Coordinates of C-alpha atoms (C1' of nucleotides) in Angstrom, one line a residue:
Chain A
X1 CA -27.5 3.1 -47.6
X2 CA -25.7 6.6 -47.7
X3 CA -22.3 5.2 -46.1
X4 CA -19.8 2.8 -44.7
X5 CA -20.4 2.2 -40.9
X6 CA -17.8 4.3 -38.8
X7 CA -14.8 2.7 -37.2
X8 CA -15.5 0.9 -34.0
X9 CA -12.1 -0.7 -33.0
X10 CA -9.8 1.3 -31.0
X11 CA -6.9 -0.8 -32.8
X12 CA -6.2 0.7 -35.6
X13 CA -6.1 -1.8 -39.3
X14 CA -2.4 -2.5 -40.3
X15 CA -3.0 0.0 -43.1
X16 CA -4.5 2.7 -41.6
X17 CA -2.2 5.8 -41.0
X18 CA -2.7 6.8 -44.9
X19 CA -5.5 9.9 -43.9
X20 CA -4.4 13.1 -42.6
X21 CA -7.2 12.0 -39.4
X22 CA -4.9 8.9 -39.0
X23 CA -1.9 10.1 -39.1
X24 CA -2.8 12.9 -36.7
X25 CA -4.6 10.9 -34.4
X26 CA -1.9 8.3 -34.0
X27 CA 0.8 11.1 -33.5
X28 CA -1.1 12.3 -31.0
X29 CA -1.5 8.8 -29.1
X30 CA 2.4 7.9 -29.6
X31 CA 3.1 12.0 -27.8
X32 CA 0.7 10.8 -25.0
X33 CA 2.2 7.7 -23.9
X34 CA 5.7 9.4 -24.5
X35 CA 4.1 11.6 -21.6
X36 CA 2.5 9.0 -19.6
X37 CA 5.7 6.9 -19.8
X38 CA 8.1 9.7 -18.4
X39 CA 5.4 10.6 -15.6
X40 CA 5.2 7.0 -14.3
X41 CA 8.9 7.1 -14.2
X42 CA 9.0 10.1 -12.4
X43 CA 6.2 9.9 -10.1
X44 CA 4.1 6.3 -10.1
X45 CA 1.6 5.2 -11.2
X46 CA -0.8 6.5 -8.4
X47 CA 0.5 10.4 -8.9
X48 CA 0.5 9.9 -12.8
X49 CA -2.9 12.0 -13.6
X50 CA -4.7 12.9 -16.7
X51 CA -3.5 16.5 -15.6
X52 CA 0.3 15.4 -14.9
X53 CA 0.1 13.9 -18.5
X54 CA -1.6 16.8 -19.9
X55 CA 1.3 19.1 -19.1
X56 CA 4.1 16.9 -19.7
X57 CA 2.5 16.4 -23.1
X58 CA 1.5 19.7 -24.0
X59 CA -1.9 18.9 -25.3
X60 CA -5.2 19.6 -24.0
X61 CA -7.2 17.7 -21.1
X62 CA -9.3 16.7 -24.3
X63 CA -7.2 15.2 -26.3
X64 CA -6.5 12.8 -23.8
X65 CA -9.7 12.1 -22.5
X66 CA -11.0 11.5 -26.5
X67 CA -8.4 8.8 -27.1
X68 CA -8.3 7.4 -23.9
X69 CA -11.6 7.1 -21.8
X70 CA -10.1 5.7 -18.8
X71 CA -7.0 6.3 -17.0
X72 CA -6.2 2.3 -16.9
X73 CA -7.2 2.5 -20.8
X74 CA -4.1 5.5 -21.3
X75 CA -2.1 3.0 -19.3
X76 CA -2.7 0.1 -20.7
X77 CA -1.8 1.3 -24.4
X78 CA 1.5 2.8 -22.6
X79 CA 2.1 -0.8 -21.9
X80 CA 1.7 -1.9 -25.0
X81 CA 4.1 0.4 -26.2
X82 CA 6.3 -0.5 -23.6
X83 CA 5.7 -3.8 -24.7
X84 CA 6.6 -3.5 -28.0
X85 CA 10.3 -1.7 -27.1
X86 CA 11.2 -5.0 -24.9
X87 CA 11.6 -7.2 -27.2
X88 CA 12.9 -5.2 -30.0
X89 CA 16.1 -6.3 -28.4
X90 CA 16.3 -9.7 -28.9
X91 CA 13.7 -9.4 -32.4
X92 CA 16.7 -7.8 -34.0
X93 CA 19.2 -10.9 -33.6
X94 CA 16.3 -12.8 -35.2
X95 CA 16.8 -13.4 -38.5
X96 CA 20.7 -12.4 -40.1
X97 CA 22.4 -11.4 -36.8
X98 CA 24.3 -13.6 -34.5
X99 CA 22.8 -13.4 -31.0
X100 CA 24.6 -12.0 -28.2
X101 CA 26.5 -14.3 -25.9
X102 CA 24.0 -14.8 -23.0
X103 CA 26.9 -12.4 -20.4
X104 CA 26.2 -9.2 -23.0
X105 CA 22.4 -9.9 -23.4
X106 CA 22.0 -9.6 -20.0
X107 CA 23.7 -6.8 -19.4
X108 CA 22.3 -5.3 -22.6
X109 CA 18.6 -5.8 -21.3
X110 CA 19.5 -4.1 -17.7
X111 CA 20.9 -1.3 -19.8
X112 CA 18.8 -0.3 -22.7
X113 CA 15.7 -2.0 -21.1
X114 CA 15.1 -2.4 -17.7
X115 CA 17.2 0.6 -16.2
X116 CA 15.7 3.2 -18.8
X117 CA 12.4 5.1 -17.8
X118 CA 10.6 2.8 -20.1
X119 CA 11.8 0.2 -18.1
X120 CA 10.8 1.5 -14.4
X121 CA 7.4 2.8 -16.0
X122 CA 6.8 -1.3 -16.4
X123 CA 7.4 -1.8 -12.8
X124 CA 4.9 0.5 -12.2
X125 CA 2.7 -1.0 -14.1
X126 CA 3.1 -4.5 -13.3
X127 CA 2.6 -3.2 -9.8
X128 CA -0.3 -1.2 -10.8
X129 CA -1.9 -4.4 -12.3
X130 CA -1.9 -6.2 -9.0
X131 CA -4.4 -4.2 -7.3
X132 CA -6.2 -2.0 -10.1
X133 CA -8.7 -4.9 -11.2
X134 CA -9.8 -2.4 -14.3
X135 CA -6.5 -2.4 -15.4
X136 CA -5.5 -5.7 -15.0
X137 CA -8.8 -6.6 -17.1
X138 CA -7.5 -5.1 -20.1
X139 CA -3.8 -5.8 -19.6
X140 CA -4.2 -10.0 -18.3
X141 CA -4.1 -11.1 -22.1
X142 CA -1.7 -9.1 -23.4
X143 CA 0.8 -9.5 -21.1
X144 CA 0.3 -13.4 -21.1
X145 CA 0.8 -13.2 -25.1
X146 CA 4.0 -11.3 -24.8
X147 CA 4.8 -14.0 -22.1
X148 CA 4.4 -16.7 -24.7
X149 CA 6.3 -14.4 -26.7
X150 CA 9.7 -13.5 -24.8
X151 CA 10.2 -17.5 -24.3
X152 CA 9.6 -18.6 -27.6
X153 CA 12.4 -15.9 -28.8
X154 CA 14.6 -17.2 -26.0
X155 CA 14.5 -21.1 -27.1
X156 CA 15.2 -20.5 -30.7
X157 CA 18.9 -19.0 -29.1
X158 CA 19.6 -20.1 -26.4
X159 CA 19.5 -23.8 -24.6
X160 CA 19.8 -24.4 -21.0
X161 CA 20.0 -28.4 -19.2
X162 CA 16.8 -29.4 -21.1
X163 CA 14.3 -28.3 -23.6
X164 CA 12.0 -26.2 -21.4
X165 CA 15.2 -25.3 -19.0
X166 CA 16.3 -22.2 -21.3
X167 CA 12.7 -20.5 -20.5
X168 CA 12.8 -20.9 -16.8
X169 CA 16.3 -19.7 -17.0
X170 CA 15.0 -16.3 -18.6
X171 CA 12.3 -15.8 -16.8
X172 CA 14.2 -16.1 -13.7
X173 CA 16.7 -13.0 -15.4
X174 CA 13.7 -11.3 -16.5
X175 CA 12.8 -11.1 -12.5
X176 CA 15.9 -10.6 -11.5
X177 CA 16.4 -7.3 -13.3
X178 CA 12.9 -6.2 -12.5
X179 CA 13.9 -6.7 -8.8
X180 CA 16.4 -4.6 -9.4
X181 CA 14.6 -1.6 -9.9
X182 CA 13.5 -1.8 -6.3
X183 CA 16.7 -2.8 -4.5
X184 CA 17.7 1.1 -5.1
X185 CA 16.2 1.9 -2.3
X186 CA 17.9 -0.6 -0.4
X187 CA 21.9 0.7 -1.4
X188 CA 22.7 4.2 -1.6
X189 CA 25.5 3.1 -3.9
X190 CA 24.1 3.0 -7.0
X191 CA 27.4 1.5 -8.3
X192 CA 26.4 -1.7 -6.1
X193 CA 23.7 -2.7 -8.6
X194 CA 26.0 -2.9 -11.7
X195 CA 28.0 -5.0 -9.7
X196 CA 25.1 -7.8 -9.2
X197 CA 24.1 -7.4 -12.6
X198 CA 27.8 -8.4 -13.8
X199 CA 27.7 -11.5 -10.8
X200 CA 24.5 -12.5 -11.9
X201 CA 25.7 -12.6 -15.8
X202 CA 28.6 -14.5 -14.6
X203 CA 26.3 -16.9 -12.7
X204 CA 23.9 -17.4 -15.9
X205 CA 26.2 -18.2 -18.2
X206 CA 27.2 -21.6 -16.5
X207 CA 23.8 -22.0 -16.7
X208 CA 22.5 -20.7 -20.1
X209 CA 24.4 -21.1 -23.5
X210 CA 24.3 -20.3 -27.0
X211 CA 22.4 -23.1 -28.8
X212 CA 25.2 -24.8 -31.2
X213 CA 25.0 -23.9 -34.8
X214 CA 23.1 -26.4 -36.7
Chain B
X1 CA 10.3 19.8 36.3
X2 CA 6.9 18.0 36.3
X3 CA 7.3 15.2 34.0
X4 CA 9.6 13.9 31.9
X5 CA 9.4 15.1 27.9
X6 CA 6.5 13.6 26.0
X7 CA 7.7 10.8 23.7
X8 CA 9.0 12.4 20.0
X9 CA 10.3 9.4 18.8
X10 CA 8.1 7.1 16.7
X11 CA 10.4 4.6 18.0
X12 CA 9.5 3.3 21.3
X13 CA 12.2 2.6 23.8
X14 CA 13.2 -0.6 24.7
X15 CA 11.8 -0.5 28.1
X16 CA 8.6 1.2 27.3
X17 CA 5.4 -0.8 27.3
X18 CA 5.0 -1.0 30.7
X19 CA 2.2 1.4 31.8
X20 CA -1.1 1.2 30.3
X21 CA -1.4 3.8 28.2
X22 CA 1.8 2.7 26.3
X23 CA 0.1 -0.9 26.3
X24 CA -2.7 0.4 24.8
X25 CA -1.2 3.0 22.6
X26 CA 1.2 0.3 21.4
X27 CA -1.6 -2.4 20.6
X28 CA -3.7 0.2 18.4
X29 CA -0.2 1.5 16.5
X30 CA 0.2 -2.9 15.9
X31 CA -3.3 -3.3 15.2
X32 CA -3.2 -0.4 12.9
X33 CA 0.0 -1.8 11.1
X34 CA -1.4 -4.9 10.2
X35 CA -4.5 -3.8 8.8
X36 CA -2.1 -1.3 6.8
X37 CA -0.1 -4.4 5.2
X38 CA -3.3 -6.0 4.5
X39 CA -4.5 -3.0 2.5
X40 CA -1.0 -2.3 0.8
X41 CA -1.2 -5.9 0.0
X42 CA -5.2 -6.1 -1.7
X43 CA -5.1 -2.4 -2.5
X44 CA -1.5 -0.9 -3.3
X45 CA -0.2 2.2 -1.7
X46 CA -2.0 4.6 -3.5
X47 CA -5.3 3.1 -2.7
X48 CA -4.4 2.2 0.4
X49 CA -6.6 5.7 2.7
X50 CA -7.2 6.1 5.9
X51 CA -10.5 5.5 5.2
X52 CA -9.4 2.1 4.4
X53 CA -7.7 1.2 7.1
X54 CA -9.7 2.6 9.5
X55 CA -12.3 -0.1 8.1
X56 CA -10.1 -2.9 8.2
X57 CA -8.8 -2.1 11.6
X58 CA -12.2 -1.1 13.1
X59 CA -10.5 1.6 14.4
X60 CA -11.7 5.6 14.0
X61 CA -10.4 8.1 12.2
X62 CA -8.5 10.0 14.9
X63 CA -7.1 6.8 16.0
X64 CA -4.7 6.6 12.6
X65 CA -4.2 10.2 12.7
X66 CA -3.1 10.3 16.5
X67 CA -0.4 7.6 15.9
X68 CA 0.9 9.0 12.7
X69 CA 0.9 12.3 11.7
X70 CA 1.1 11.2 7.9
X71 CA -0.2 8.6 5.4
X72 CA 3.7 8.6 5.2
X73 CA 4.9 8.0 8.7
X74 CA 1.9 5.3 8.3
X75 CA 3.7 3.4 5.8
X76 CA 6.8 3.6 7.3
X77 CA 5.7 2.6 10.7
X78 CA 4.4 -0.6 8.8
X79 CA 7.5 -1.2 7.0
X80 CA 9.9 -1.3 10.1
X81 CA 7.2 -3.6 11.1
X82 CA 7.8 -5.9 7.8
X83 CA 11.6 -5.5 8.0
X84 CA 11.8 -7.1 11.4
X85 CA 9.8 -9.5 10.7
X86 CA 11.9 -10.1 7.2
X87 CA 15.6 -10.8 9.4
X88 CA 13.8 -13.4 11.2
X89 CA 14.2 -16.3 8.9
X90 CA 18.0 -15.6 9.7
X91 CA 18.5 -14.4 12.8
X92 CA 16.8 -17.3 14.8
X93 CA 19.6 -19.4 13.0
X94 CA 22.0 -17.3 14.4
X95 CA 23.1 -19.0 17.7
X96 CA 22.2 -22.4 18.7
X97 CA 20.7 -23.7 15.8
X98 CA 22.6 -25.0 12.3
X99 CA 21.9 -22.8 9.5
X100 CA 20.1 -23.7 6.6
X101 CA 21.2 -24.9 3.4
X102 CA 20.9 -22.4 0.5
X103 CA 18.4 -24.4 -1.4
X104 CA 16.4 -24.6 1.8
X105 CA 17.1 -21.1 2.6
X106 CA 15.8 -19.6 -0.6
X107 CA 12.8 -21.4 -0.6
X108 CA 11.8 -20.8 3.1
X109 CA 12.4 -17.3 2.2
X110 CA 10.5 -17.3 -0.9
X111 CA 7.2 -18.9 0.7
X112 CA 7.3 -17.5 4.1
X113 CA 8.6 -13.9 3.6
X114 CA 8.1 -12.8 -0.1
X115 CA 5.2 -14.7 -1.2
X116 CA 2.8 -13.3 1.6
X117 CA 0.9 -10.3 2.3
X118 CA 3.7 -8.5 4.6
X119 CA 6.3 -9.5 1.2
X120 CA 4.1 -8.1 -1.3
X121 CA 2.9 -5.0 1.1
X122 CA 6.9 -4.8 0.8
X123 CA 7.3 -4.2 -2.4
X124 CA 4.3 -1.8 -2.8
X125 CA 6.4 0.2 -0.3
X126 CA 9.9 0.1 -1.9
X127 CA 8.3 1.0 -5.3
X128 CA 6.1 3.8 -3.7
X129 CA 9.5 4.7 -2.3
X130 CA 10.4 5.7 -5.6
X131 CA 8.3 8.4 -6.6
X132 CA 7.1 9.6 -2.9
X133 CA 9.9 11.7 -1.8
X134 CA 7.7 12.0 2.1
X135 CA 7.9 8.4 2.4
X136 CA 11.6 8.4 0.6
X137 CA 12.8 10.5 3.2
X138 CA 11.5 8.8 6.4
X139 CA 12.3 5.5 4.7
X140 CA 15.9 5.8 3.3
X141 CA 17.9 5.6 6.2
X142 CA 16.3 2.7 7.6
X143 CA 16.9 0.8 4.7
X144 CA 20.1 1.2 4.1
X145 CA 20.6 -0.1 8.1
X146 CA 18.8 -3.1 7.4
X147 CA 20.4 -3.8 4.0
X148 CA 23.5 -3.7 5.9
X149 CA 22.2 -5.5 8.5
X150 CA 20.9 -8.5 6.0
X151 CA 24.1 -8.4 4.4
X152 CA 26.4 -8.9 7.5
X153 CA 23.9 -11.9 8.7
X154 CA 25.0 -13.3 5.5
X155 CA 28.5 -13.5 5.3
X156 CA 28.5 -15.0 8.9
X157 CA 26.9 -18.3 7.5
X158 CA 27.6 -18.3 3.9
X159 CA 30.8 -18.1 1.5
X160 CA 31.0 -17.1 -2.0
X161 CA 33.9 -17.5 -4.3
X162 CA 35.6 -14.8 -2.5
X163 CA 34.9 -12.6 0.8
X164 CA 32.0 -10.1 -0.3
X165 CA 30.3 -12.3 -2.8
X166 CA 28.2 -14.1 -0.4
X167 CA 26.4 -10.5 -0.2
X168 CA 26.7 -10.1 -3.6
X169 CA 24.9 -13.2 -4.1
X170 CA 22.2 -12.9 -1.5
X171 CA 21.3 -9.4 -2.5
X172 CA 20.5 -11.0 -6.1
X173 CA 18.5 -13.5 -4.3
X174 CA 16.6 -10.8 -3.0
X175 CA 15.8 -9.2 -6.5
X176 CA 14.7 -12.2 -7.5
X177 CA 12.5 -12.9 -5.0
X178 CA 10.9 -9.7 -5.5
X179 CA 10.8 -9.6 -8.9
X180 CA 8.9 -12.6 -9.0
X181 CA 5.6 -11.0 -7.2
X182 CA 5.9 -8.8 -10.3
X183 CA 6.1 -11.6 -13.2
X184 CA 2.6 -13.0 -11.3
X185 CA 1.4 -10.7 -13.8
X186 CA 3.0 -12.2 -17.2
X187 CA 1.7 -16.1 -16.3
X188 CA -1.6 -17.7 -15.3
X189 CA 0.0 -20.5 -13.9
X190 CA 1.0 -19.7 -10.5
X191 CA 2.6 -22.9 -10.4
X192 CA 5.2 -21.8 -12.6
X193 CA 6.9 -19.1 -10.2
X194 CA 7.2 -22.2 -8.0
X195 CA 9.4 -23.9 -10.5
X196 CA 10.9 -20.7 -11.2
X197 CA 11.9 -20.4 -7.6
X198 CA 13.5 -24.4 -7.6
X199 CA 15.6 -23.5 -10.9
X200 CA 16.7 -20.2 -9.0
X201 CA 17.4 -22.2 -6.0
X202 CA 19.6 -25.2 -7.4
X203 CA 21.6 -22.4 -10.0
X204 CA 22.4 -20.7 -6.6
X205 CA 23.6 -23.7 -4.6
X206 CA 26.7 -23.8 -7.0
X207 CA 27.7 -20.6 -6.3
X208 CA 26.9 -19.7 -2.9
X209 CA 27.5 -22.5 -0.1
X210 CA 27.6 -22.8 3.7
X211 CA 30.6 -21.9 5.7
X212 CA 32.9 -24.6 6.6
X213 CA 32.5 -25.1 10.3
X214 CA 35.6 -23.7 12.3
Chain C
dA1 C1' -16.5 21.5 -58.7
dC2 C1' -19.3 22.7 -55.2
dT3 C1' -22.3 22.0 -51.6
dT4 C1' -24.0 19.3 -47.8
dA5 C1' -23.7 15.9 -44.1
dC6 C1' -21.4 13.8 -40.6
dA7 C1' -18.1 11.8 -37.7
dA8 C1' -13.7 12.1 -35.8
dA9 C1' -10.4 15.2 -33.3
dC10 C1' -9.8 18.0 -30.3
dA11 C1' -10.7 22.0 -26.5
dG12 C1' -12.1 23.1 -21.9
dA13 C1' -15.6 23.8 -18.4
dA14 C1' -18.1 21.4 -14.8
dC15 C1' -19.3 17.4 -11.9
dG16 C1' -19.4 14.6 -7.8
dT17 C1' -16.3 11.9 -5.1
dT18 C1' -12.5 10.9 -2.3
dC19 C1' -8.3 12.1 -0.6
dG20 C1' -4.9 13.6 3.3
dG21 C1' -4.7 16.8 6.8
dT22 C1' -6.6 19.6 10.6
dC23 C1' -9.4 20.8 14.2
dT24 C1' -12.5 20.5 18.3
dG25 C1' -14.5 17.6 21.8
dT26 C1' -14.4 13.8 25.5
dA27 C1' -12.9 10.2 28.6
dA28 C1' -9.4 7.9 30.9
dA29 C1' -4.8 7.5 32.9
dC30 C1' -1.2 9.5 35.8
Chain D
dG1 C1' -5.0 19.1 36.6
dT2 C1' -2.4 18.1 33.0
dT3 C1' -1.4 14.9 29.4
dT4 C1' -2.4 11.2 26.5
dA5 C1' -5.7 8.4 23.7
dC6 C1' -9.0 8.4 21.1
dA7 C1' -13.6 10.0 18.4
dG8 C1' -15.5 12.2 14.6
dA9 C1' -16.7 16.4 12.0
dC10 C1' -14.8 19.5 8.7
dC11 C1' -11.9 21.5 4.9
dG12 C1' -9.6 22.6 0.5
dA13 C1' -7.4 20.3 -3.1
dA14 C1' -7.1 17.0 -6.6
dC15 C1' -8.8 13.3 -8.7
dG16 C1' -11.2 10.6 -12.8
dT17 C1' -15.1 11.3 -15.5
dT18 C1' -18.7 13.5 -18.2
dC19 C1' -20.4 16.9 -20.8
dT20 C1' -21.0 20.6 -24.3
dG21 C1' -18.9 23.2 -27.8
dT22 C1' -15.7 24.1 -32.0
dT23 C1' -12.8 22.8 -35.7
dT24 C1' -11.4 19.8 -39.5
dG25 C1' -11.1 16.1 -42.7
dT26 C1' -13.7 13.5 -46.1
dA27 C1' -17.0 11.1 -48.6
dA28 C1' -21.7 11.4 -50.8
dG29 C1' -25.0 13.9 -53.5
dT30 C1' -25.8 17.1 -57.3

DNA sequence: ACTTACAAACAGAACGTTCGGTCTGTAAAC
DNA sequence: GTTTACAGACCGAACGTTCTGTTTGTAAGT
């Protein structure tokens, strides 16, 4: 028995990263999905190619295709990483922090989340996801889990009429603002859709409230 | 002068229709339109070919590429075809008939215009829009109209807490609605965006209410 | 400590397929 | 007889994928 079986996984252990081949390859992953998330912003899903990527990047065709063996697999670790980044935002009123009245978290999450190129690259994904069945394969779970996720954080805040009231509520905001994105094409003042984020805030906070100390 | 111009409008007159090669030529430009949403809708845009919807038509090849010059002039072809349809739901209110209640408006929007194949073909449009400048520049203007359009329909039934927030309110209903076909992705339970759209519905009924007769 | 072995990390050429667009040919309407 | 409405072959480009090198880190044997 000369030596330990190679890695399988493509998710790296917890405490991996220690090797210089660790470190490496995960810098190289986190510049490609930097690429991959600022050429989905810019040109879709559909025109974002392994070549688009590869320039943006700066790295060679090989590099990409080593880490990534599919176009939906490059994707679907963008997502992930996407992922991550969206609820960072409300993760970081967790613990010590007050959270946010529910008027600033809104307009917070259209900000910093939604409205970013992080936040359109998700569109395109989410649309992608519809009709790409390889790439809804490996992104179903996931997205389900973060799901789960984004509503448990939600109920430890905030309350709405009943107990399962301040979910729907934030779901509904979550679609909202991811409606958003498409209704650009519908105004050419781009003025108009920080005005319906700021009436919608107004409208959810009759609705949704801060849960009361104790 | 032998004959009047050949038509360069994409747009046929009001009047037209009435000799048998516009019949015809109008059929095949519908027939190729609706096998179009139904591809947009299954496949996306960017997988939505010729090829495939010359398949789904049971058309030819040069009978796409006769009508429209462009996979671009395709789509938007398809989408004036989705936006008309979309001001239906409000404009056969508009004369004799009462007008809906916004509960009941919101929900007969949701499951007869968004929720289908001509809503979601919709939204693979507005977020091709995005990236495909081709399609953004045939597209654009004709938006905008029917934004303005929707808008004006609005506010001739509806009142908000003050003169343009009927619109304002509406327009969020819109990204909603929207939205929603996206967050099919985040939930297995396609019950849910059913409740989501009833929560939606009765938060909106307190803000946005029907004109007072008179 | 030095060599050897080997797998991972790239680099880049090559592949077959499919795409949107064009171009020629034919039949019917006017 | 001229124009329109199709039919279908054809083309170059771009796509995702696969393949064959080359380099590099690292652990095992000596």
């Amino acid at each position: 028995m000369p030596r330990p079986a190679p890695k399988v996984s493509d998710q790296p252990d917890q405490d991996s990263g220690t090797s210089q081949h660790d470190r490496r390859s995960q810098a190289m992953r986190a510049r490609i999905c930097r690429a991959a998330i600022a050429c989905l912003d810019r040109y879709g899903y559909a025109e974002t190619s392994f070549a688009r990527v590869q320039e943006k990047a700066g790295v060679s065709r090989g590099a990409i295709t080593h880490h990534f063996p599919s176009k939906q697999a490059l994707v679907a670790a963008t997502a992930l990483v996407l992922l991550s980044k969206a609820l960072e935002p409300a993760r970081n009123r967790d613990s010590s922090d007050a959270p946010m009245p529910v008027h600033a978290l809104i307009l917070a999450s259209w900000d910093s989340v939604v409205n970013s190129a992080g936040g359109r690259a998700m569109v395109e994904i989410l649309s992608a996801c519809r009709s790409d069945r390889a790439l809804h394969a490996l992104l179903a779970d996931k997205l389900h889990d973060w799901d789960r996720q984004s509503r448990r954080s939600i109920t430890r805040h905030y309350v709405g009429t009943d107990a399962e009231d301040a979910e729907l509520l934030w779901s509904i905001a979550r679609s909202f603002l991811r409606g958003l994105i498409l209704h650009e094409q519908f105004t050419a003042d781009p003025a108009y859709l920080g005005r319906m984020v700021e009436r919608f805030a107004r409208m959810m906070e009759t609705q949704l409230h801060l849960r009361p100390p104790g």
